[in-house]
Amino acid sequence: MRVGIFSDDTAIGTVAADLINELYLRKPDAVLGLATGSSPLTTYAILTERVKEGRVSFAQGQAFMLDEYVGLDLDHPQRYRNVIDREFASGVDFPSHAINGPDGNAPDLVSGAALYDRSIAEAGGVDLQILGIGSDGHIAFNEPGGSLASRTHVGVLTEQTRRDNARFFDNDITQVPTHCVTQGLGTIMEARRLVLIAQGAGKAEAVRELVEGAVSAHWPATIMQMHPDAWVLVDDDAASALDLADYYREVWEKSRA
Ligand code: GLP
């Protein structure tokens, strides 16, 4: 794992945007894995600027979203498909048909999930997957206790996740859906590069487990320790519970020099 610890969000976003930028310069038809949530917003804003400046283009690219709530109206502002359109896709030059997301309203959610999993493989797999992390250690919507090898599936959200996400639903947990469709941990692990972003003290425990804990279904993100090319980009607060933070800083400096 490469652990980068930064004092501000712009520094995190710049590193993540550079990795994506380099990928698309090298491989213009690359497949990008998109995460919703607040963690990657600065990265998306930096990439949007760069597209406007002509420094990067997604015109030949494709994207796959990680997850979706079940049962939100198609025009609900918190439906992840709408969030991604609003916060990233509408400002960059992906062709509109090139952004894919799990269908949280499919009449048969289980076969819809399997179909989505296959469509990622048929597109050649994800080249770079952006990830956030939940305070309970979930990535995408893979909650504790699930299979570390799962494929895209229908899941049940923990109360912790629904509480965390209530801020997007008028601070009313009863409005937060109970179910989701999410790429599985096995699906996510097939991406060629993983880039996880986390900020704030609320993520410190999950980040400690992710980087230094035992690989376990209790903290689903720990499966990333088994990935050969995983990057963890965090701010000082999110890094505050790491035992070896000073060492990671040193490694980061020396491997960039
Ligand atoms: C949400 C999403 C994840 C996201 C994570 C962190 O519930 N399903 O994809 O990465 O939790 O969210 P945030 O970045 O807003 O802290």
Short mmCIF file of C-alpha atoms and ligand atoms in Angstrom, two decimals:
data_model
loop_
_atom_site.label_atom_id
_atom_site.label_comp_id
_atom_site.label_asym_id
_atom_site.label_seq_id
_atom_site.Cartn_x
_atom_site.Cartn_y
_atom_site.Cartn_z
CA MET A 1 0.00 0.00 0.00
CA ARG A 2 1.16 3.52 -0.65
CA VAL A 3 0.02 5.83 2.10
CA GLY A 4 0.10 9.59 1.43
CA ILE A 5 -0.63 11.92 4.35
CA PHE A 6 -1.38 15.55 3.55
CA SER A 7 -2.24 18.68 5.47
CA ASP A 8 -4.97 19.84 3.10
CA ASP A 9 -7.58 18.52 0.77
CA THR A 10 -6.17 20.27 -2.32
CA ALA A 11 -2.95 18.29 -1.93
CA ILE A 12 -4.90 15.01 -1.76
CA GLY A 13 -7.05 15.99 -4.75
CA THR A 14 -3.99 16.99 -6.78
CA VAL A 15 -2.26 13.63 -6.24
CA ALA A 16 -5.44 11.71 -7.14
CA ALA A 17 -6.12 13.93 -10.17
CA ASP A 18 -2.49 13.50 -11.34
CA LEU A 19 -2.86 9.70 -11.25
CA ILE A 20 -6.06 9.88 -13.33
CA ASN A 21 -4.56 12.49 -15.64
CA GLU A 22 -1.48 10.33 -16.29
CA LEU A 23 -3.70 7.30 -16.96
CA TYR A 24 -5.77 9.09 -19.64
CA LEU A 25 -2.71 10.56 -21.33
CA ARG A 26 -1.24 7.06 -21.57
CA LYS A 27 -4.54 5.29 -22.35
CA PRO A 28 -7.25 7.64 -23.69
CA ASP A 29 -9.92 4.90 -23.65
CA ALA A 30 -9.25 3.93 -20.02
CA VAL A 31 -12.04 2.80 -17.72
CA LEU A 32 -12.44 4.92 -14.59
CA GLY A 33 -14.20 3.71 -11.44
CA LEU A 34 -16.23 6.50 -9.85
CA ALA A 35 -17.12 6.91 -6.18
CA THR A 36 -19.85 9.13 -4.81
CA GLY A 37 -19.68 10.80 -1.42
CA SER A 38 -17.83 13.91 -0.36
CA SER A 39 -14.29 12.46 -0.24
CA PRO A 40 -13.44 12.71 -3.99
CA LEU A 41 -15.12 16.08 -4.65
CA THR A 42 -11.88 18.08 -4.75
CA THR A 43 -10.37 15.50 -7.10
CA TYR A 44 -13.40 15.85 -9.38
CA ALA A 45 -13.19 19.66 -9.24
CA ILE A 46 -9.49 19.60 -10.21
CA LEU A 47 -10.16 17.19 -13.10
CA THR A 48 -13.05 19.36 -14.30
CA GLU A 49 -10.68 22.36 -14.43
CA ARG A 50 -8.10 20.33 -16.32
CA VAL A 51 -10.64 19.20 -18.92
CA LYS A 52 -11.62 22.85 -19.46
CA GLU A 53 -7.95 23.75 -19.88
CA GLY A 54 -7.46 20.90 -22.38
CA ARG A 55 -4.94 19.09 -20.18
CA VAL A 56 -6.93 15.84 -20.05
CA SER A 57 -9.88 14.38 -21.93
CA PHE A 58 -12.32 11.59 -21.12
CA ALA A 59 -13.92 11.70 -24.59
CA GLN A 60 -12.80 8.16 -25.40
CA GLY A 61 -13.19 6.86 -21.86
CA GLN A 62 -15.79 4.91 -19.96
CA ALA A 63 -16.76 5.00 -16.31
CA PHE A 64 -18.43 2.62 -13.86
CA MET A 65 -19.93 3.76 -10.60
CA LEU A 66 -19.44 1.75 -7.42
CA ASP A 67 -22.89 1.66 -5.93
CA GLU A 68 -26.45 2.94 -5.86
CA TYR A 69 -29.33 3.20 -3.40
CA VAL A 70 -32.33 0.96 -4.01
CA GLY A 71 -35.67 2.55 -4.69
CA LEU A 72 -34.99 6.28 -4.97
CA ASP A 73 -37.05 8.08 -7.62
CA LEU A 74 -35.18 8.55 -10.88
CA ASP A 75 -35.00 12.30 -10.32
CA HIS A 76 -34.13 12.11 -6.60
CA PRO A 77 -31.15 14.45 -6.02
CA GLN A 78 -29.37 11.83 -3.85
CA ARG A 79 -29.69 9.00 -6.36
CA TYR A 80 -25.99 8.33 -6.94
CA ARG A 81 -26.38 8.48 -10.70
CA ASN A 82 -27.71 12.03 -10.32
CA VAL A 83 -25.00 12.94 -7.80
CA ILE A 84 -22.25 11.84 -10.20
CA ASP A 85 -23.86 13.72 -13.10
CA ARG A 86 -24.11 16.87 -11.00
CA GLU A 87 -20.73 16.72 -9.32
CA PHE A 88 -18.52 15.36 -12.06
CA ALA A 89 -19.90 13.97 -15.30
CA SER A 90 -21.73 17.14 -16.40
CA GLY A 91 -18.52 19.17 -16.13
CA VAL A 92 -16.24 16.84 -18.08
CA ASP A 93 -16.32 15.28 -21.53
CA PHE A 94 -17.26 11.64 -21.00
CA PRO A 95 -19.87 10.78 -23.66
CA SER A 96 -23.19 10.51 -21.75
CA HIS A 97 -23.67 6.82 -22.62
CA ALA A 98 -20.19 6.06 -21.25
CA ILE A 99 -21.12 6.53 -17.58
CA ASN A 100 -22.52 3.33 -16.11
CA GLY A 101 -24.09 2.73 -12.71
CA PRO A 102 -25.88 -0.10 -10.95
CA ASP A 103 -29.66 0.08 -11.41
CA GLY A 104 -31.31 0.56 -8.03
CA ASN A 105 -34.77 0.38 -9.60
CA ALA A 106 -34.41 -2.78 -11.70
CA PRO A 107 -37.47 -5.03 -11.51
CA ASP A 108 -35.08 -7.88 -10.72
CA LEU A 109 -32.29 -6.37 -8.64
CA VAL A 110 -30.33 -9.62 -8.30
CA SER A 111 -30.00 -10.29 -12.01
CA GLY A 112 -29.42 -6.57 -12.61
CA ALA A 113 -26.45 -6.74 -10.23
CA ALA A 114 -24.99 -9.78 -12.00
CA LEU A 115 -25.43 -8.07 -15.36
CA TYR A 116 -23.62 -4.98 -14.08
CA ASP A 117 -20.72 -7.10 -12.85
CA ARG A 118 -20.41 -8.68 -16.29
CA SER A 119 -20.57 -5.35 -18.07
CA ILE A 120 -17.50 -4.15 -16.14
CA ALA A 121 -15.55 -7.21 -17.28
CA GLU A 122 -16.81 -6.81 -20.86
CA ALA A 123 -15.51 -3.23 -20.89
CA GLY A 124 -12.07 -4.63 -20.11
CA GLY A 125 -12.15 -4.03 -16.36
CA VAL A 126 -11.55 -0.86 -14.38
CA ASP A 127 -8.12 0.74 -14.82
CA LEU A 128 -8.32 3.03 -11.80
CA GLN A 129 -10.95 2.86 -9.10
CA ILE A 130 -11.55 5.89 -6.88
CA LEU A 131 -12.79 4.95 -3.41
CA GLY A 132 -14.01 6.60 -0.23
CA ILE A 133 -14.38 4.79 3.07
CA GLY A 134 -17.29 4.70 5.49
CA SER A 135 -16.71 5.27 9.20
CA ASP A 136 -17.57 1.57 9.69
CA GLY A 137 -14.88 0.56 7.21
CA HIS A 138 -17.10 -0.02 4.18
CA ILE A 139 -15.91 0.59 0.65
CA ALA A 140 -18.61 1.19 -1.95
CA PHE A 141 -21.51 -0.17 0.14
CA ASN A 142 -19.77 -3.37 1.29
CA GLU A 143 -20.76 -3.38 4.92
CA PRO A 144 -19.05 -5.39 7.71
CA GLY A 145 -19.64 -9.12 7.72
CA GLY A 146 -19.92 -9.62 3.97
CA SER A 147 -17.79 -11.87 1.81
CA LEU A 148 -14.33 -10.52 1.02
CA ALA A 149 -14.75 -12.08 -2.44
CA SER A 150 -18.27 -10.79 -3.19
CA ARG A 151 -19.45 -9.75 -6.63
CA THR A 152 -21.91 -6.93 -7.36
CA HIS A 153 -24.91 -7.61 -5.13
CA VAL A 154 -27.89 -6.22 -3.29
CA GLY A 155 -26.95 -5.20 0.26
CA VAL A 156 -28.48 -3.90 3.48
CA LEU A 157 -27.02 -0.69 4.89
CA THR A 158 -25.89 -0.56 8.52
CA GLU A 159 -27.56 1.91 10.81
CA GLN A 160 -24.17 3.65 11.14
CA THR A 161 -24.01 4.23 7.38
CA ARG A 162 -27.60 5.43 7.25
CA ARG A 163 -26.86 7.81 10.13
CA ASP A 164 -23.68 9.07 8.39
CA ASN A 165 -25.58 9.61 5.13
CA ALA A 166 -28.65 11.22 6.72
CA ARG A 167 -26.89 14.58 6.22
CA PHE A 168 -27.78 14.26 2.52
CA PHE A 169 -31.44 13.50 3.36
CA ASP A 170 -32.53 16.50 5.47
CA ASN A 171 -30.76 14.92 8.49
CA ASP A 172 -33.63 12.43 8.57
CA ILE A 173 -32.49 8.80 8.77
CA THR A 174 -35.95 7.56 7.82
CA GLN A 175 -35.45 9.05 4.35
CA VAL A 176 -32.18 7.12 3.81
CA PRO A 177 -32.82 3.91 1.85
CA THR A 178 -32.23 0.65 3.70
CA HIS A 179 -30.90 -1.26 0.66
CA CYS A 180 -28.29 -0.72 -2.01
CA VAL A 181 -26.73 -2.34 -5.06
CA THR A 182 -22.96 -2.34 -4.74
CA GLN A 183 -19.94 -3.66 -6.55
CA GLY A 184 -18.58 -6.48 -4.41
CA LEU A 185 -15.16 -6.53 -2.81
CA GLY A 186 -14.08 -9.18 -5.31
CA THR A 187 -15.24 -6.94 -8.15
CA ILE A 188 -13.44 -3.89 -6.76
CA MET A 189 -10.24 -5.87 -6.19
CA GLU A 190 -10.08 -6.62 -9.93
CA ALA A 191 -9.49 -2.95 -10.73
CA ARG A 192 -5.90 -2.49 -11.80
CA ARG A 193 -5.28 0.40 -9.40
CA LEU A 194 -7.20 1.48 -6.29
CA VAL A 195 -7.06 5.06 -4.98
CA LEU A 196 -8.83 5.61 -1.66
CA ILE A 197 -9.38 9.11 -0.30
CA ALA A 198 -10.36 9.94 3.29
CA GLN A 199 -10.49 13.14 5.29
CA GLY A 200 -11.39 14.03 8.86
CA ALA A 201 -11.17 12.53 12.34
CA GLY A 202 -14.41 10.62 11.78
CA LYS A 203 -12.47 8.33 9.42
CA ALA A 204 -9.41 7.87 11.67
CA GLU A 205 -10.42 4.51 13.16
CA ALA A 206 -11.45 3.08 9.77
CA VAL A 207 -8.18 4.31 8.20
CA ARG A 208 -6.13 2.73 11.00
CA GLU A 209 -7.87 -0.62 10.43
CA LEU A 210 -7.53 -0.27 6.65
CA VAL A 211 -3.78 0.29 6.76
CA GLU A 212 -2.65 -1.49 9.93
CA GLY A 213 -5.47 -3.81 11.02
CA ALA A 214 -5.90 -7.50 10.31
CA VAL A 215 -7.67 -8.32 7.05
CA SER A 216 -11.19 -9.12 8.14
CA ALA A 217 -14.82 -8.86 7.15
CA HIS A 218 -15.34 -6.67 10.22
CA TRP A 219 -13.48 -3.88 8.39
CA PRO A 220 -14.19 -4.60 4.70
CA ALA A 221 -11.68 -2.03 3.37
CA THR A 222 -8.84 -4.12 4.84
CA ILE A 223 -9.08 -6.36 1.76
CA MET A 224 -7.17 -3.57 -0.01
CA GLN A 225 -4.02 -4.78 1.78
CA MET A 226 -4.14 -7.71 -0.66
CA HIS A 227 -4.14 -5.45 -3.73
CA PRO A 228 -0.79 -4.99 -5.52
CA ASP A 229 -1.40 -1.33 -6.43
CA ALA A 230 -3.46 0.38 -3.73
CA TRP A 231 -3.03 4.04 -2.80
CA VAL A 232 -4.45 5.55 0.40
CA LEU A 233 -4.53 9.35 0.39
CA VAL A 234 -5.59 10.92 3.68
CA ASP A 235 -5.37 14.15 5.61
CA ASP A 236 -3.67 14.56 8.99
CA ASP A 237 -6.93 14.05 10.88
CA ALA A 238 -7.82 10.83 9.08
CA ALA A 239 -4.22 9.64 9.67
CA SER A 240 -4.26 10.55 13.38
CA ALA A 241 -4.76 6.98 14.68
CA LEU A 242 -2.04 5.40 12.51
CA ASP A 243 0.82 3.89 14.56
CA LEU A 244 3.39 4.32 11.81
CA ALA A 245 2.30 7.67 10.34
CA ASP A 246 5.83 9.14 10.49
CA TYR A 247 7.24 6.16 8.65
CA TYR A 248 4.58 6.43 5.90
CA ARG A 249 5.45 10.12 5.50
CA GLU A 250 9.11 9.23 5.14
CA VAL A 251 8.39 6.48 2.60
CA TRP A 252 6.17 8.83 0.59
CA GLU A 253 8.87 11.53 0.49
CA LYS A 254 11.63 9.09 -0.43
CA SER A 255 9.65 7.32 -3.13
CA ARG A 256 8.76 10.64 -4.81
CA ALA A 257 12.31 12.02 -4.72
C1 GLP B 1 -20.95 6.19 1.21
C2 GLP B 1 -20.76 5.58 -0.20
C3 GLP B 1 -19.34 5.26 -0.48
C4 GLP B 1 -18.51 6.42 0.02
C5 GLP B 1 -18.53 6.41 1.52
C6 GLP B 1 -17.88 7.63 2.16
O1 GLP B 1 -21.93 5.59 1.96
N1 GLP B 1 -21.55 4.45 -0.53
O2 GLP B 1 -19.15 5.02 -1.86
O3 GLP B 1 -17.20 6.27 -0.41
O4 GLP B 1 -19.81 6.14 2.03
O5 GLP B 1 -18.65 8.78 1.97
P1 GLP B 1 -18.05 10.23 2.14
O6 GLP B 1 -17.01 10.37 1.10
O7 GLP B 1 -19.21 11.18 1.93
O8 GLP B 1 -17.49 10.31 3.52
#
